[in-house]
Amino acid sequence: MSGATTASAVGARAWVPEFVVLAAIWGSSFLFTRLGAAEFGALATAGLRTGLAAAFLWPLLIRQGQWPALRQHWRPILLSGVINSAIPFALYAWVVAHLATGLTSILNATVPLFGALVAWAWLGDRISRLRTLGLVLGFVGVALLAWRVPAGAGGQSPYATWAMAACLLATTCYAVAASFARRYLVGVPALANAAGSQLGAFLALALPTAWFWPAQMPGARAWAAVVFLAVVCTGIAYVLYFRLIARAGPSRALTVTFLAPVFALAYGALFLHEAITPWMMGCGAVIVCGTMLSTGLVRIRPPAAAAPCR
C-alpha cells in the first residue's frame, strides 16, 4: 500500500465518526422540535432555539478571536441568519405538528436539490443534462410523496398539504442562504458566520417570540427539548459541520443530509411510534437519487475507449 493511500485511509477514519455523529444529531432535531413546539408553539420554539444557540456560540467566537471578522461583515451575516435559520426553524416547528418527523426529514433531504436550482438561477452555475435529469427525478419523488401521504405520517391532518409546502419553503430558504453565502460571505470565518447568523435569527424572532409566548409555562420536558435543540442540534452541530467541511471537503459534508433521515425515521418510530411505510421509503430513495445526480455527487463516466490493436 502506498503512502498516499495510507494517509487517505487515516483521513477517512478521522472524519467518518464525526460525519455519523452529525447525521445522528441533525436527525434528532425533528424529534426535539416536535417536543418543544408542542408546548412552546412554533415561533417561540424557533426564537428560543436561535437565542440559546447564539448564547452558546458567542463565547467560542470571542475565544477564537473571530469578533473582528463578524464586525466587518455583520450586515450580510445577520441577514443570512434570517434566511438560513429564523424562517426555516419557525416553519419546521409548525410542520412537525402536522407531519411525521421522519417524513419531514425526507423532505429536508431536498435541500441540495433546491440548492443546485438556486445556484443555477442566481449564480449561473452550469447544469448538465445529467444534473437536469436529477432535478426532474427529485421533484418527481416529492410529487409522489405529496400525492399519497400515509395516514400514520400525517396524511389525516387537514393541514398535511400546507405542511409539506411549508417544509419545501424551508428547504428553499436553506438553498437561497447557501448561494447568498457564496455571493457575499466568501472568506468569512465559519464560527463568525455561525454565531452572527444565530444572533441575526434571534433578533428577527425576538418580537414574535415574546408576542406568541405560551400563556402557561411549558414543562420540564419541553424546556429540555428546546435546550438540547439549541445547544446540540444547532450550536455543537455547527462546529461539527464546519470541522467536517475542513477535513472531508464540502461535497462529502453535503451528503450528511442523506444520512440524517435514517436516524430521524428511527427516532420517530422508536419514541413517537410513527409509521414507516414502503411508499415513504421508495419516494425518499427517488428524492435522494435525484438530489445526488443534480448536485454532481454521482457522475456517469463514458466507457473508456478500447486500446488499438498492435
mmCIF file of C-alpha atoms in Angstrom:
data_model
loop_
_atom_site.group_PDB
_atom_site.id
_atom_site.type_symbol
_atom_site.label_atom_id
_atom_site.label_comp_id
_atom_site.label_asym_id
_atom_site.label_seq_id
_atom_site.Cartn_x
_atom_site.Cartn_y
_atom_site.Cartn_z
ATOM 1 C CA MET A 1 0.000 0.000 0.000
ATOM 2 C CA SER A 2 1.398 3.395 -0.963
ATOM 3 C CA GLY A 3 1.941 6.246 1.494
ATOM 4 C CA ALA A 4 -0.759 8.349 -0.205
ATOM 5 C CA THR A 5 -3.312 5.556 0.154
ATOM 6 C CA THR A 6 -2.409 5.086 3.806
ATOM 7 C CA ALA A 7 -2.819 8.801 4.504
ATOM 8 C CA SER A 8 -6.159 8.792 2.733
ATOM 9 C CA ALA A 9 -7.379 5.885 4.845
ATOM 10 C CA VAL A 10 -6.249 7.598 8.048
ATOM 11 C CA GLY A 11 -8.005 10.797 6.935
ATOM 12 C CA ALA A 12 -11.223 8.889 6.305
ATOM 13 C CA ARG A 13 -11.078 7.255 9.726
ATOM 14 C CA ALA A 14 -10.671 10.727 11.239
ATOM 15 C CA TRP A 15 -13.802 12.307 9.760
ATOM 16 C CA VAL A 16 -16.221 9.383 9.349
ATOM 17 C CA PRO A 17 -17.122 9.150 13.081
ATOM 18 C CA GLU A 18 -17.914 12.876 13.202
ATOM 19 C CA PHE A 19 -19.932 12.501 9.983
ATOM 20 C CA VAL A 20 -22.117 9.812 11.590
ATOM 21 C CA VAL A 21 -22.454 11.779 14.836
ATOM 22 C CA LEU A 22 -23.547 14.889 12.932
ATOM 23 C CA ALA A 23 -26.148 12.907 10.968
ATOM 24 C CA ALA A 24 -27.457 11.430 14.231
ATOM 25 C CA ILE A 25 -27.664 14.889 15.822
ATOM 26 C CA TRP A 26 -29.417 16.543 12.887
ATOM 27 C CA GLY A 27 -31.725 13.555 12.550
ATOM 28 C CA SER A 28 -32.820 14.125 16.155
ATOM 29 C CA SER A 29 -33.598 17.811 15.578
ATOM 30 C CA PHE A 30 -37.032 16.956 14.155
ATOM 31 C CA LEU A 31 -37.926 14.939 17.258
ATOM 32 C CA PHE A 32 -36.834 17.651 19.688
ATOM 33 C CA THR A 33 -38.519 20.343 17.607
ATOM 34 C CA ARG A 34 -41.814 18.499 17.940
ATOM 35 C CA LEU A 35 -41.387 18.003 21.682
ATOM 36 C CA GLY A 36 -40.602 21.675 22.188
ATOM 37 C CA ALA A 37 -43.191 23.112 19.820
ATOM 38 C CA ALA A 38 -45.968 21.026 21.396
ATOM 39 C CA GLU A 39 -45.865 23.373 24.427
ATOM 40 C CA PHE A 40 -43.987 26.481 23.278
ATOM 41 C CA GLY A 41 -45.559 26.847 19.837
ATOM 42 C CA ALA A 42 -43.691 27.250 16.555
ATOM 43 C CA LEU A 43 -42.428 30.833 16.849
ATOM 44 C CA ALA A 44 -41.365 30.646 20.493
ATOM 45 C CA THR A 45 -39.535 27.361 19.816
ATOM 46 C CA ALA A 46 -37.625 28.891 16.909
ATOM 47 C CA GLY A 47 -36.852 32.043 18.892
ATOM 48 C CA LEU A 48 -35.529 30.127 21.894
ATOM 49 C CA ARG A 49 -33.528 27.821 19.654
ATOM 50 C CA THR A 50 -31.704 30.680 17.936
ATOM 51 C CA GLY A 51 -31.250 32.732 21.104
ATOM 52 C CA LEU A 52 -29.767 29.870 23.128
ATOM 53 C CA ALA A 53 -27.608 28.779 20.186
ATOM 54 C CA ALA A 54 -26.224 32.315 19.885
ATOM 55 C CA ALA A 55 -25.520 32.384 23.621
ATOM 56 C CA PHE A 56 -23.634 29.088 23.268
ATOM 57 C CA LEU A 57 -21.603 30.134 20.209
ATOM 58 C CA TRP A 58 -20.616 33.676 21.174
ATOM 59 C CA PRO A 59 -18.105 32.733 23.918
ATOM 60 C CA LEU A 60 -16.462 30.393 21.401
ATOM 61 C CA LEU A 61 -16.384 33.252 18.890
ATOM 62 C CA ILE A 62 -14.642 35.574 21.364
ATOM 63 C CA ARG A 63 -12.219 32.868 22.473
ATOM 64 C CA GLN A 64 -11.219 32.102 18.873
ATOM 65 C CA GLY A 65 -10.651 35.807 18.172
ATOM 66 C CA GLN A 66 -13.187 35.978 15.314
ATOM 67 C CA TRP A 67 -15.077 39.027 16.590
ATOM 68 C CA PRO A 68 -13.295 41.412 14.137
ATOM 69 C CA ALA A 69 -14.485 39.304 11.182
ATOM 70 C CA LEU A 70 -18.062 39.448 12.433
ATOM 71 C CA ARG A 71 -17.870 43.187 12.990
ATOM 72 C CA GLN A 72 -16.548 43.698 9.457
ATOM 73 C CA HIS A 73 -19.259 41.602 7.768
ATOM 74 C CA TRP A 74 -22.132 41.992 10.239
ATOM 75 C CA ARG A 75 -24.801 43.068 7.732
ATOM 76 C CA PRO A 76 -24.706 40.037 5.389
ATOM 77 C CA ILE A 77 -24.090 37.676 8.325
ATOM 78 C CA LEU A 78 -27.161 38.874 10.229
ATOM 79 C CA LEU A 79 -29.257 38.719 7.058
ATOM 80 C CA SER A 80 -28.061 35.184 6.348
ATOM 81 C CA GLY A 81 -29.314 34.215 9.789
ATOM 82 C CA VAL A 82 -32.815 35.364 8.906
ATOM 83 C CA ILE A 83 -32.810 33.306 5.701
ATOM 84 C CA ASN A 84 -30.904 30.282 6.957
ATOM 85 C CA SER A 85 -32.297 29.944 10.491
ATOM 86 C CA ALA A 86 -35.162 32.233 11.532
ATOM 87 C CA ILE A 87 -37.567 31.405 8.708
ATOM 88 C CA PRO A 88 -36.840 27.655 8.278
ATOM 89 C CA PHE A 89 -36.666 26.957 12.033
ATOM 90 C CA ALA A 90 -40.101 28.556 12.516
ATOM 91 C CA LEU A 91 -41.527 26.688 9.523
ATOM 92 C CA TYR A 92 -40.212 23.315 10.684
ATOM 93 C CA ALA A 93 -41.543 23.910 14.198
ATOM 94 C CA TRP A 94 -45.006 24.306 12.646
ATOM 95 C CA VAL A 95 -44.579 21.474 10.133
ATOM 96 C CA VAL A 96 -43.772 18.759 12.694
ATOM 97 C CA ALA A 97 -47.122 19.383 14.373
ATOM 98 C CA HIS A 98 -48.859 18.145 11.205
ATOM 99 C CA LEU A 99 -46.386 15.725 9.589
ATOM 100 C CA ALA A 100 -44.364 12.840 10.976
ATOM 101 C CA THR A 101 -40.798 13.762 11.841
ATOM 102 C CA GLY A 102 -39.481 11.013 9.556
ATOM 103 C CA LEU A 103 -41.455 12.317 6.582
ATOM 104 C CA THR A 104 -40.271 15.852 7.346
ATOM 105 C CA SER A 105 -36.662 14.673 7.366
ATOM 106 C CA ILE A 106 -37.107 13.022 3.953
ATOM 107 C CA LEU A 107 -38.391 16.293 2.534
ATOM 108 C CA ASN A 108 -35.450 18.067 4.182
ATOM 109 C CA ALA A 109 -33.132 15.921 2.058
ATOM 110 C CA THR A 110 -34.182 18.066 -0.926
ATOM 111 C CA VAL A 111 -32.010 20.953 0.332
ATOM 112 C CA PRO A 112 -29.131 20.167 -2.098
ATOM 113 C CA LEU A 113 -31.721 19.711 -4.860
ATOM 114 C CA PHE A 114 -33.068 23.232 -4.401
ATOM 115 C CA GLY A 115 -29.522 24.422 -3.801
ATOM 116 C CA ALA A 116 -28.496 23.348 -7.300
ATOM 117 C CA LEU A 117 -31.546 25.050 -8.790
ATOM 118 C CA VAL A 118 -30.997 28.334 -6.935
ATOM 119 C CA ALA A 119 -27.290 28.337 -7.785
ATOM 120 C CA TRP A 120 -28.207 27.921 -11.457
ATOM 121 C CA ALA A 121 -30.792 30.738 -11.403
ATOM 122 C CA TRP A 122 -28.816 33.169 -9.238
ATOM 123 C CA LEU A 123 -25.139 32.401 -9.685
ATOM 124 C CA GLY A 124 -25.227 30.995 -13.192
ATOM 125 C CA ASP A 125 -23.943 27.548 -12.267
ATOM 126 C CA ARG A 126 -23.955 25.242 -15.244
ATOM 127 C CA ILE A 127 -26.440 22.374 -15.121
ATOM 128 C CA SER A 128 -25.604 19.455 -17.403
ATOM 129 C CA ARG A 129 -28.138 17.087 -18.878
ATOM 130 C CA LEU A 130 -27.399 14.548 -16.154
ATOM 131 C CA ARG A 131 -27.946 17.144 -13.424
ATOM 132 C CA THR A 132 -31.166 18.259 -15.137
ATOM 133 C CA LEU A 133 -32.328 14.653 -15.064
ATOM 134 C CA GLY A 134 -31.530 14.594 -11.352
ATOM 135 C CA LEU A 135 -33.618 17.734 -10.752
ATOM 136 C CA VAL A 136 -36.573 16.219 -12.575
ATOM 137 C CA LEU A 137 -36.192 12.921 -10.724
ATOM 138 C CA GLY A 138 -36.000 14.663 -7.351
ATOM 139 C CA PHE A 139 -39.119 16.721 -7.967
ATOM 140 C CA VAL A 140 -40.957 13.619 -9.177
ATOM 141 C CA GLY A 141 -40.105 11.974 -5.859
ATOM 142 C CA VAL A 142 -41.505 14.959 -3.955
ATOM 143 C CA ALA A 143 -44.670 14.957 -6.072
ATOM 144 C CA LEU A 144 -45.220 11.246 -5.457
ATOM 145 C CA LEU A 145 -44.703 11.728 -1.733
ATOM 146 C CA ALA A 146 -47.186 14.614 -1.653
ATOM 147 C CA TRP A 147 -49.688 12.668 -3.759
ATOM 148 C CA ARG A 148 -50.122 9.942 -1.169
ATOM 149 C CA VAL A 149 -49.075 10.927 2.338
ATOM 150 C CA PRO A 150 -49.524 7.874 4.595
ATOM 151 C CA ALA A 151 -52.139 8.280 7.317
ATOM 152 C CA GLY A 152 -49.627 7.405 10.023
ATOM 153 C CA ALA A 153 -47.242 10.095 8.738
ATOM 154 C CA GLY A 154 -49.728 12.945 8.870
ATOM 155 C CA GLY A 155 -51.945 12.138 5.903
ATOM 156 C CA GLN A 156 -55.067 12.521 8.045
ATOM 157 C CA SER A 157 -54.200 16.083 9.072
ATOM 158 C CA PRO A 158 -56.237 18.736 7.222
ATOM 159 C CA TYR A 159 -53.023 20.756 7.040
ATOM 160 C CA ALA A 160 -50.860 17.988 5.538
ATOM 161 C CA THR A 161 -50.583 19.635 2.108
ATOM 162 C CA TRP A 162 -49.813 23.025 3.604
ATOM 163 C CA ALA A 163 -47.265 21.436 5.918
ATOM 164 C CA MET A 164 -45.436 19.830 3.002
ATOM 165 C CA ALA A 165 -45.442 23.174 1.173
ATOM 166 C CA ALA A 166 -44.049 24.883 4.275
ATOM 167 C CA CYS A 167 -41.359 22.212 4.548
ATOM 168 C CA LEU A 168 -40.298 22.762 0.938
ATOM 169 C CA LEU A 169 -40.297 26.533 1.526
ATOM 170 C CA ALA A 170 -37.904 25.940 4.423
ATOM 171 C CA THR A 171 -35.582 23.867 2.230
ATOM 172 C CA THR A 172 -35.709 26.619 -0.381
ATOM 173 C CA CYS A 173 -34.604 29.095 2.297
ATOM 174 C CA TYR A 174 -31.619 26.893 3.050
ATOM 175 C CA ALA A 175 -30.810 26.788 -0.667
ATOM 176 C CA VAL A 176 -31.056 30.570 -1.042
ATOM 177 C CA ALA A 177 -28.878 31.016 2.051
ATOM 178 C CA ALA A 178 -26.185 28.771 0.556
ATOM 179 C CA SER A 179 -25.989 30.849 -2.632
ATOM 180 C CA PHE A 180 -26.147 34.033 -0.554
ATOM 181 C CA ALA A 181 -23.125 32.848 1.415
ATOM 182 C CA ARG A 182 -21.233 32.052 -1.796
ATOM 183 C CA ARG A 183 -22.036 35.532 -3.083
ATOM 184 C CA TYR A 184 -21.438 37.684 -0.009
ATOM 185 C CA LEU A 185 -19.677 35.674 2.718
ATOM 186 C CA VAL A 186 -16.703 34.075 0.978
ATOM 187 C CA GLY A 187 -13.681 34.176 3.267
ATOM 188 C CA VAL A 188 -15.656 34.874 6.442
ATOM 189 C CA PRO A 189 -14.539 32.515 9.254
ATOM 190 C CA ALA A 190 -17.031 29.751 9.901
ATOM 191 C CA LEU A 191 -17.519 30.462 13.602
ATOM 192 C CA ALA A 192 -18.133 34.158 12.964
ATOM 193 C CA ASN A 193 -20.725 33.188 10.386
ATOM 194 C CA ALA A 194 -22.418 30.680 12.698
ATOM 195 C CA ALA A 195 -22.558 32.874 15.811
ATOM 196 C CA GLY A 196 -23.542 36.003 13.901
ATOM 197 C CA SER A 197 -26.232 34.266 11.890
ATOM 198 C CA GLN A 198 -27.832 32.862 15.034
ATOM 199 C CA LEU A 199 -27.847 36.339 16.552
ATOM 200 C CA GLY A 200 -29.478 37.709 13.400
ATOM 201 C CA ALA A 201 -32.085 34.960 13.512
ATOM 202 C CA PHE A 202 -32.836 35.643 17.172
ATOM 203 C CA LEU A 203 -33.215 39.381 16.566
ATOM 204 C CA ALA A 204 -35.702 38.631 13.778
ATOM 205 C CA LEU A 205 -37.670 36.266 16.023
ATOM 206 C CA ALA A 206 -37.442 38.148 19.334
ATOM 207 C CA LEU A 207 -40.669 40.152 18.950
ATOM 208 C CA PRO A 208 -42.771 37.222 17.572
ATOM 209 C CA THR A 209 -41.375 35.019 20.359
ATOM 210 C CA ALA A 210 -42.486 37.498 23.024
ATOM 211 C CA TRP A 211 -45.861 38.049 21.327
ATOM 212 C CA PHE A 212 -46.660 34.340 20.975
ATOM 213 C CA TRP A 213 -45.126 33.200 24.256
ATOM 214 C CA PRO A 214 -47.385 30.488 25.741
ATOM 215 C CA ALA A 215 -49.821 31.631 28.410
ATOM 216 C CA GLN A 216 -48.995 28.574 30.535
ATOM 217 C CA MET A 217 -45.357 27.946 31.379
ATOM 218 C CA PRO A 218 -44.126 24.849 29.475
ATOM 219 C CA GLY A 219 -42.984 21.838 31.442
ATOM 220 C CA ALA A 220 -39.507 20.490 32.057
ATOM 221 C CA ARG A 221 -39.622 18.121 29.056
ATOM 222 C CA ALA A 222 -40.348 20.949 26.620
ATOM 223 C CA TRP A 223 -37.594 23.105 28.124
ATOM 224 C CA ALA A 224 -35.105 20.235 27.941
ATOM 225 C CA ALA A 225 -36.052 19.592 24.307
ATOM 226 C CA VAL A 226 -35.526 23.229 23.294
ATOM 227 C CA VAL A 227 -32.213 23.494 25.181
ATOM 228 C CA PHE A 228 -30.955 20.306 23.507
ATOM 229 C CA LEU A 229 -32.189 21.596 20.157
ATOM 230 C CA ALA A 230 -30.308 24.872 20.612
ATOM 231 C CA VAL A 231 -27.060 23.683 22.167
ATOM 232 C CA VAL A 232 -26.571 20.299 20.497
ATOM 233 C CA CYS A 233 -28.593 20.355 17.255
ATOM 234 C CA THR A 234 -27.592 23.937 16.420
ATOM 235 C CA GLY A 235 -24.501 25.070 18.346
ATOM 236 C CA ILE A 236 -22.451 21.865 18.531
ATOM 237 C CA ALA A 237 -23.764 20.710 15.141
ATOM 238 C CA TYR A 238 -22.440 23.891 13.526
ATOM 239 C CA VAL A 239 -18.990 23.255 14.994
ATOM 240 C CA LEU A 240 -19.019 19.641 13.782
ATOM 241 C CA TYR A 241 -20.269 20.649 10.340
ATOM 242 C CA PHE A 242 -17.532 23.208 9.787
ATOM 243 C CA ARG A 243 -14.919 20.724 11.061
ATOM 244 C CA LEU A 244 -16.293 18.196 8.571
ATOM 245 C CA ILE A 245 -16.016 20.674 5.708
ATOM 246 C CA ALA A 246 -12.389 21.322 6.658
ATOM 247 C CA ARG A 247 -11.493 17.620 6.995
ATOM 248 C CA ALA A 248 -13.562 15.939 4.290
ATOM 249 C CA GLY A 249 -14.425 18.767 1.903
ATOM 250 C CA PRO A 250 -17.781 20.415 1.137
ATOM 251 C CA SER A 251 -19.017 17.695 -1.229
ATOM 252 C CA ARG A 252 -18.686 14.945 1.376
ATOM 253 C CA ALA A 253 -20.046 17.206 4.113
ATOM 254 C CA LEU A 254 -23.128 17.847 1.981
ATOM 255 C CA THR A 255 -24.031 14.153 1.966
ATOM 256 C CA VAL A 256 -24.830 14.261 5.696
ATOM 257 C CA THR A 257 -28.264 15.435 4.532
ATOM 258 C CA PHE A 258 -28.856 11.986 3.047
ATOM 259 C CA LEU A 259 -27.928 10.072 6.211
ATOM 260 C CA ALA A 260 -29.883 12.240 8.673
ATOM 261 C CA PRO A 261 -33.324 10.893 7.585
ATOM 262 C CA VAL A 262 -32.225 7.364 8.524
ATOM 263 C CA PHE A 263 -31.786 8.494 12.122
ATOM 264 C CA ALA A 264 -34.906 10.688 12.026
ATOM 265 C CA LEU A 265 -37.061 7.772 10.857
ATOM 266 C CA ALA A 266 -35.609 5.565 13.598
ATOM 267 C CA TYR A 267 -36.171 8.181 16.307
ATOM 268 C CA GLY A 268 -39.729 8.838 15.126
ATOM 269 C CA ALA A 269 -40.620 5.150 15.098
ATOM 270 C CA LEU A 270 -38.929 4.447 18.444
ATOM 271 C CA PHE A 271 -40.055 7.433 20.513
ATOM 272 C CA LEU A 272 -43.186 8.721 18.735
ATOM 273 C CA HIS A 273 -44.448 5.425 17.258
ATOM 274 C CA GLU A 274 -44.560 6.936 13.768
ATOM 275 C CA ALA A 275 -45.272 4.741 10.777
ATOM 276 C CA ILE A 276 -42.560 3.951 8.237
ATOM 277 C CA THR A 277 -44.190 2.763 5.021
ATOM 278 C CA PRO A 278 -42.665 1.302 1.844
ATOM 279 C CA TRP A 279 -44.167 4.268 -0.061
ATOM 280 C CA MET A 280 -42.232 6.740 2.111
ATOM 281 C CA MET A 281 -39.008 4.771 1.716
ATOM 282 C CA GLY A 282 -39.452 4.442 -2.041
ATOM 283 C CA CYS A 283 -40.190 8.138 -2.562
ATOM 284 C CA GLY A 284 -37.285 9.007 -0.260
ATOM 285 C CA ALA A 285 -34.951 6.870 -2.370
ATOM 286 C CA VAL A 286 -36.130 8.639 -5.545
ATOM 287 C CA ILE A 287 -35.539 12.045 -3.921
ATOM 288 C CA VAL A 288 -32.064 11.115 -2.700
ATOM 289 C CA CYS A 289 -31.043 9.652 -6.069
ATOM 290 C CA GLY A 290 -32.296 12.747 -7.878
ATOM 291 C CA THR A 291 -30.503 15.017 -5.437
ATOM 292 C CA MET A 292 -27.221 13.158 -5.803
ATOM 293 C CA LEU A 293 -27.441 13.466 -9.589
ATOM 294 C CA SER A 294 -28.476 17.138 -9.524
ATOM 295 C CA THR A 295 -25.621 18.128 -7.211
ATOM 296 C CA GLY A 296 -22.989 16.259 -9.202
ATOM 297 C CA LEU A 297 -22.205 13.850 -6.363
ATOM 298 C CA VAL A 298 -22.797 10.996 -8.799
ATOM 299 C CA ARG A 299 -21.377 11.140 -12.294
ATOM 300 C CA ILE A 300 -21.745 8.651 -15.117
ATOM 301 C CA ARG A 301 -18.453 8.343 -16.913
ATOM 302 C CA PRO A 302 -18.374 7.399 -20.587
ATOM 303 C CA PRO A 303 -16.828 3.988 -21.260
ATOM 304 C CA ALA A 304 -13.106 4.073 -21.865
ATOM 305 C CA ALA A 305 -12.043 3.753 -25.475
ATOM 306 C CA ALA A 306 -10.669 0.368 -26.430
ATOM 307 C CA ALA A 307 -6.923 0.197 -26.862
ATOM 308 C CA PRO A 308 -5.883 -0.052 -30.548
ATOM 309 C CA CYS A 309 -4.628 -3.403 -31.758
ATOM 310 C CA ARG A 310 -0.951 -3.654 -32.419
#
